[in-house]
Amino acid sequence: MAAELKGRPWPSGRLPWVMEQSWLNLLFAHWPLPPQALRPLIPKSLPLDTFEGEAWIAVVPFRMSGIRLRGLPQIPGTSRFAELNVRTYVTLNGKPGVYFFSLDAAHSLAVWMARTFCRLPYHLAEMSVETDGEERVSYYSRRVKEEGFRFEGTYRPISEPYLAEAGTLEHWLTERYCLYTLDGGGGPLRCDIDHEPWPLQRAEATVDRNTMTSAQGIRLPDRPPLLHYAARLDVRIWPLVRA
């Protein structure tokens, strides 16, 4: 991982980063929705973000790797696993961020730690990720304790990597350097994240099954999603603070 990351547009403050990890073989699958379809599902303390009048929801499968706490080595057996999240976008106090409806992961300890210490809606899932020599990714996820939450499909990049231009939709969707969640009393918390700008590639995908938004009662539009791929992104994560 690079010694210095420089994507985040606001300073880190006095707290040091606490964790670093890498995100691999990541797919952004985005759909537009009317704001009124998502606003009731977002905590009132978090303003829903829109782009030219539309809200967006994403299903994001990827692999986690190189996970370690600051000052500690990677722990064998805990430093890599598959993850899939469902997310939308919010902005609070001028800081655009991500709000997660759910996060599925194939690691029971990581699920417990993220639910306990990060206050994020993680779920344990049975998952597999396979890649071939042409960068095609075959991805499978099935939530363990709840029926009806599955993602099955294949995807691959179809362009050279590029950086999204400021002001474009793809920049608005991806260049977000924090996530938001709530404390026990419903107050907003922010977790800052830093990385280089996303090395995006246009992508194609065949999705055989995707029921990951069913818990929220969200019906995805009957149209192909906007697809982007990223082969790798190294990130650093800060502790939760009051937003």
XYZ file of C-alpha atoms in Angstrom:
243
model
C 0.000 0.000 0.000
C 1.183 3.509 -0.800
C 2.760 5.400 2.070
C 0.480 8.404 1.527
C -3.086 8.377 0.256
C -4.520 11.601 -1.052
C -8.060 11.136 -2.255
C -10.073 12.483 0.656
C -10.887 16.200 0.176
C -10.964 17.067 3.897
C -8.262 16.687 6.565
C -8.054 13.629 8.793
C -8.229 15.566 12.068
C -6.335 14.580 15.170
C -7.154 10.866 15.199
C -4.856 8.412 13.359
C -6.158 5.836 10.934
C -6.837 2.467 12.547
C -7.093 -0.095 9.731
C -5.973 -0.683 6.184
C -7.246 -3.107 3.578
C -7.471 -3.664 -0.166
C -10.625 -4.068 -2.264
C -10.220 -6.391 -5.253
C -12.289 -7.375 -8.311
C -14.986 -4.883 -7.393
C -18.148 -4.246 -9.391
C -20.344 -1.174 -9.004
C -23.861 -1.975 -10.264
C -25.941 1.215 -9.954
C -29.621 1.942 -10.570
C -31.409 5.325 -10.391
C -34.518 5.647 -8.229
C -36.914 8.486 -7.384
C -35.801 10.121 -4.117
C -39.189 9.357 -2.558
C -38.481 5.637 -2.970
C -35.403 5.833 -0.726
C -36.035 8.779 1.606
C -38.317 6.812 4.006
C -35.617 4.131 4.312
C -32.831 6.524 5.345
C -32.481 7.841 8.920
C -33.960 11.332 9.210
C -30.638 12.676 10.504
C -28.912 11.793 7.193
C -29.873 13.920 4.160
C -30.344 11.766 1.048
C -28.032 12.835 -1.773
C -29.210 13.086 -5.386
C -27.670 13.741 -8.792
C -29.770 15.830 -11.160
C -32.881 14.931 -9.199
C -32.287 11.166 -8.987
C -31.229 9.029 -6.051
C -29.056 5.985 -6.710
C -28.722 2.543 -5.174
C -25.831 0.138 -5.733
C -25.083 -3.543 -5.295
C -21.312 -3.935 -4.894
C -19.612 -7.361 -4.855
C -15.848 -7.569 -4.275
C -13.042 -9.253 -2.344
C -11.303 -7.901 0.751
C -7.597 -8.556 1.223
C -4.612 -7.334 3.227
C -6.721 -6.433 6.261
C -4.716 -5.353 9.256
C -4.970 -3.044 12.234
C -2.500 -0.183 12.474
C 0.822 -1.325 13.905
C -0.057 -5.017 13.680
C 0.671 -7.676 11.064
C -2.025 -9.453 9.128
C -3.562 -12.330 11.080
C -3.584 -15.561 9.041
C -7.101 -16.651 8.167
C -8.662 -13.252 8.874
C -7.040 -10.976 6.302
C -9.107 -11.857 3.209
C -12.705 -12.756 2.402
C -15.546 -11.888 0.032
C -17.977 -9.043 0.738
C -21.068 -7.643 -0.936
C -22.885 -4.457 0.042
C -26.068 -2.589 -0.812
C -25.661 1.171 -0.540
C -27.017 4.583 -1.317
C -25.636 8.091 -0.896
C -26.019 10.805 1.715
C -24.266 14.082 2.512
C -23.931 15.647 5.945
C -22.164 18.929 6.739
C -20.690 19.100 3.266
C -19.131 15.632 3.418
C -20.556 13.271 0.753
C -20.681 9.702 1.990
C -22.209 6.252 1.775
C -25.112 4.768 3.704
C -25.296 0.977 3.802
C -28.563 -0.930 3.797
C -26.654 -4.196 4.245
C -23.198 -5.740 4.059
C -22.719 -9.483 3.572
C -19.356 -11.097 4.300
C -17.921 -14.605 4.329
C -16.165 -14.271 7.688
C -17.983 -14.711 10.990
C -15.421 -12.819 13.117
C -15.411 -9.857 10.727
C -19.219 -9.789 10.771
C -19.304 -9.776 14.572
C -16.625 -7.090 14.893
C -18.220 -4.807 12.298
C -21.670 -5.099 13.886
C -20.269 -4.581 17.393
C -17.677 -1.868 16.932
C -18.655 -0.149 13.668
C -22.437 -0.304 14.078
C -22.873 -1.569 10.529
C -25.568 -4.036 9.334
C -23.265 -6.945 8.479
C -24.574 -10.452 7.788
C -22.749 -13.759 7.475
C -22.972 -15.260 3.988
C -21.765 -18.280 2.081
C -19.746 -16.792 -0.757
C -17.395 -17.766 -3.568
C -15.355 -15.676 -5.999
C -13.532 -17.130 -8.988
C -11.522 -15.320 -11.649
C -10.140 -16.495 -14.983
C -7.301 -15.312 -17.182
C -9.526 -12.781 -18.958
C -10.405 -10.957 -15.719
C -13.894 -12.440 -15.708
C -15.220 -12.749 -12.156
C -17.793 -15.360 -11.146
C -19.478 -14.319 -7.906
C -21.910 -16.135 -5.624
C -23.399 -15.021 -2.301
C -26.140 -16.532 -0.131
C -26.965 -15.139 3.298
C -26.680 -17.884 5.913
C -29.403 -17.084 8.463
C -31.972 -15.410 6.211
C -33.568 -16.897 3.138
C -34.037 -14.873 -0.026
C -30.811 -12.867 -0.068
C -28.677 -14.011 -2.976
C -26.448 -12.647 -5.675
C -25.172 -14.775 -8.537
C -23.471 -13.489 -11.643
C -20.356 -12.877 -13.689
C -18.683 -9.615 -14.625
C -15.539 -8.261 -16.247
C -13.920 -4.970 -17.280
C -14.247 -3.866 -20.919
C -12.087 -0.723 -20.985
C -8.728 0.528 -19.828
C -8.605 2.112 -16.340
C -9.435 5.806 -16.112
C -10.218 8.452 -13.498
C -13.729 9.910 -13.433
C -13.926 13.621 -14.139
C -15.249 15.916 -11.416
C -18.865 16.874 -12.024
C -19.782 13.635 -13.804
C -22.221 11.048 -12.487
C -19.552 8.369 -12.120
C -17.385 10.722 -10.050
C -20.387 11.579 -7.855
C -21.166 7.887 -7.342
C -17.682 6.667 -6.494
C -15.514 9.451 -5.069
C -16.909 9.341 -1.536
C -14.540 9.246 1.390
C -16.692 8.359 4.379
C -19.576 6.194 5.496
C -22.383 7.124 7.858
C -24.172 5.109 10.501
C -26.026 5.836 13.771
C -25.193 5.620 17.448
C -27.489 3.936 19.956
C -29.581 7.089 20.295
C -30.016 7.622 16.584
C -27.324 10.301 16.251
C -25.195 10.258 13.085
C -21.667 8.854 13.160
C -19.051 9.194 10.411
C -16.185 6.891 9.488
C -13.593 8.547 7.249
C -11.911 6.500 4.523
C -8.944 7.495 2.395
C -7.594 6.115 -0.886
C -6.305 7.224 -4.244
C -8.996 8.178 -6.798
C -10.836 5.127 -8.119
C -9.136 3.430 -11.123
C -12.463 2.749 -12.841
C -13.065 0.561 -15.866
C -16.294 0.223 -17.787
C -17.772 -3.228 -17.280
C -20.246 -5.788 -18.503
C -22.131 -8.253 -16.331
C -24.566 -11.125 -16.467
C -26.594 -11.226 -13.256
C -28.453 -14.512 -12.847
C -29.971 -13.669 -9.472
C -30.063 -10.524 -7.347
C -32.439 -10.337 -4.400
C -30.218 -8.198 -2.176
C -32.622 -5.225 -1.987
C -35.652 -7.273 -0.927
C -35.242 -6.537 2.798
C -35.937 -2.864 2.162
C -38.781 -3.571 -0.233
C -36.840 -1.806 -2.989
C -37.808 -2.819 -6.489
C -34.965 -2.130 -8.882
C -35.835 -0.461 -12.200
C -36.438 -2.730 -15.178
C -33.351 -1.485 -16.977
C -29.681 -2.487 -17.148
C -27.568 -1.091 -14.319
C -24.717 1.359 -14.793
C -21.609 -0.810 -14.430
C -18.038 -0.011 -13.376
C -15.169 -2.285 -12.362
C -12.064 -1.698 -10.248
C -9.280 -4.280 -10.114
C -7.813 -2.989 -6.844
C -8.088 -0.103 -4.418
C -5.972 0.268 -1.262
C -7.758 2.065 1.579
C -7.203 3.351 5.081
C -9.986 3.655 7.624
C -10.419 6.027 10.564
C -12.446 5.410 13.766
C -16.076 6.457 14.060
C -16.662 10.041 15.170
C -19.787 12.056 15.786
C -20.910 13.671 12.556
